[in-house]
Amino acid sequence: VQLVESGGGMVHPGGSLRLSCAASGFTFNSADMSWVRQAPGKGPEWVSSINPSSGTKYYADFVKGRFTISRDNSKNTLYLQMSNLKPEDTALYFCNAGCGLLSTGTYQYEYWGQGTQVTVSS
């Protein structure tokens, strides 16, 4: 199983970036996919998720209207389009895959990428 994030970088406040996550080794089109970030000295913070079949999208309040999650099941790739970036968006962004949702609300299998760094600074 591999999740490989890319697209991070350094931008000025108000700028945009598009993150990608290339997935392999599992059934991507049946996995709940999410982006999670971790800022220096802080714990992980959920950003957004997308349902595999309905395409329903969910966002943390702090990114609503600025970030858009999407997926291309034909390419096994997850995206996060980030606009109007703020310094507080600076973090390591991770791609997460959840497979086989259990009645407990956890997943039978869960996978993580290595992360891509996003830095927003003037």
Tab-separated table of C-alpha atoms in Angstrom, residues 70-110:
chain	number	residue	atom	x	y	z
A	70	SER	CA	-11.945	15.903	-4.934
A	71	ARG	CA	-10.995	12.466	-6.184
A	72	ASP	CA	-10.445	10.793	-9.513
A	73	ASN	CA	-11.204	7.116	-9.062
A	74	SER	CA	-9.948	6.365	-12.576
A	75	LYS	CA	-6.522	7.693	-11.577
A	76	ASN	CA	-6.549	6.516	-7.926
A	77	THR	CA	-5.798	10.077	-6.917
A	78	LEU	CA	-7.088	12.402	-4.225
A	79	TYR	CA	-6.793	16.175	-4.481
A	80	LEU	CA	-7.049	19.192	-2.238
A	81	GLN	CA	-7.369	22.566	-3.929
A	82	MET	CA	-6.422	25.237	-1.411
A	83	SER	CA	-7.153	28.900	-2.008
A	84	ASN	CA	-6.869	32.085	0.034
A	85	LEU	CA	-4.226	30.427	2.153
A	86	LYS	CA	-3.460	31.859	5.571
A	87	PRO	CA	-0.337	31.600	7.744
A	88	GLU	CA	-2.292	29.346	10.118
A	89	ASP	CA	-2.678	26.827	7.277
A	90	THR	CA	1.046	26.110	7.572
A	91	ALA	CA	1.346	22.403	8.326
A	92	LEU	CA	2.353	19.004	7.090
A	93	TYR	CA	-0.618	17.690	5.100
A	94	PHE	CA	-1.297	13.968	5.135
A	95	CYS	CA	-3.476	11.825	2.923
A	96	ASN	CA	-5.520	9.184	4.736
A	97	ALA	CA	-7.452	6.192	3.424
A	98	GLY	CA	-10.075	4.342	5.427
A	99	CYS	CA	-11.212	0.952	4.178
A	100	GLY	CA	-13.941	-1.256	5.555
A	101	LEU	CA	-15.954	0.937	7.920
A	102	LEU	CA	-16.908	-1.027	11.052
A	103	SER	CA	-19.948	-0.613	13.279
A	104	THR	CA	-17.643	0.955	15.852
A	105	GLY	CA	-16.970	3.815	13.465
A	106	THR	CA	-13.383	2.791	12.936
A	107	TYR	CA	-11.919	1.219	9.820
A	108	GLN	CA	-10.780	-2.316	9.249
A	109	TYR	CA	-7.753	-0.881	7.462
A	110	GLU	CA	-6.368	2.633	7.570
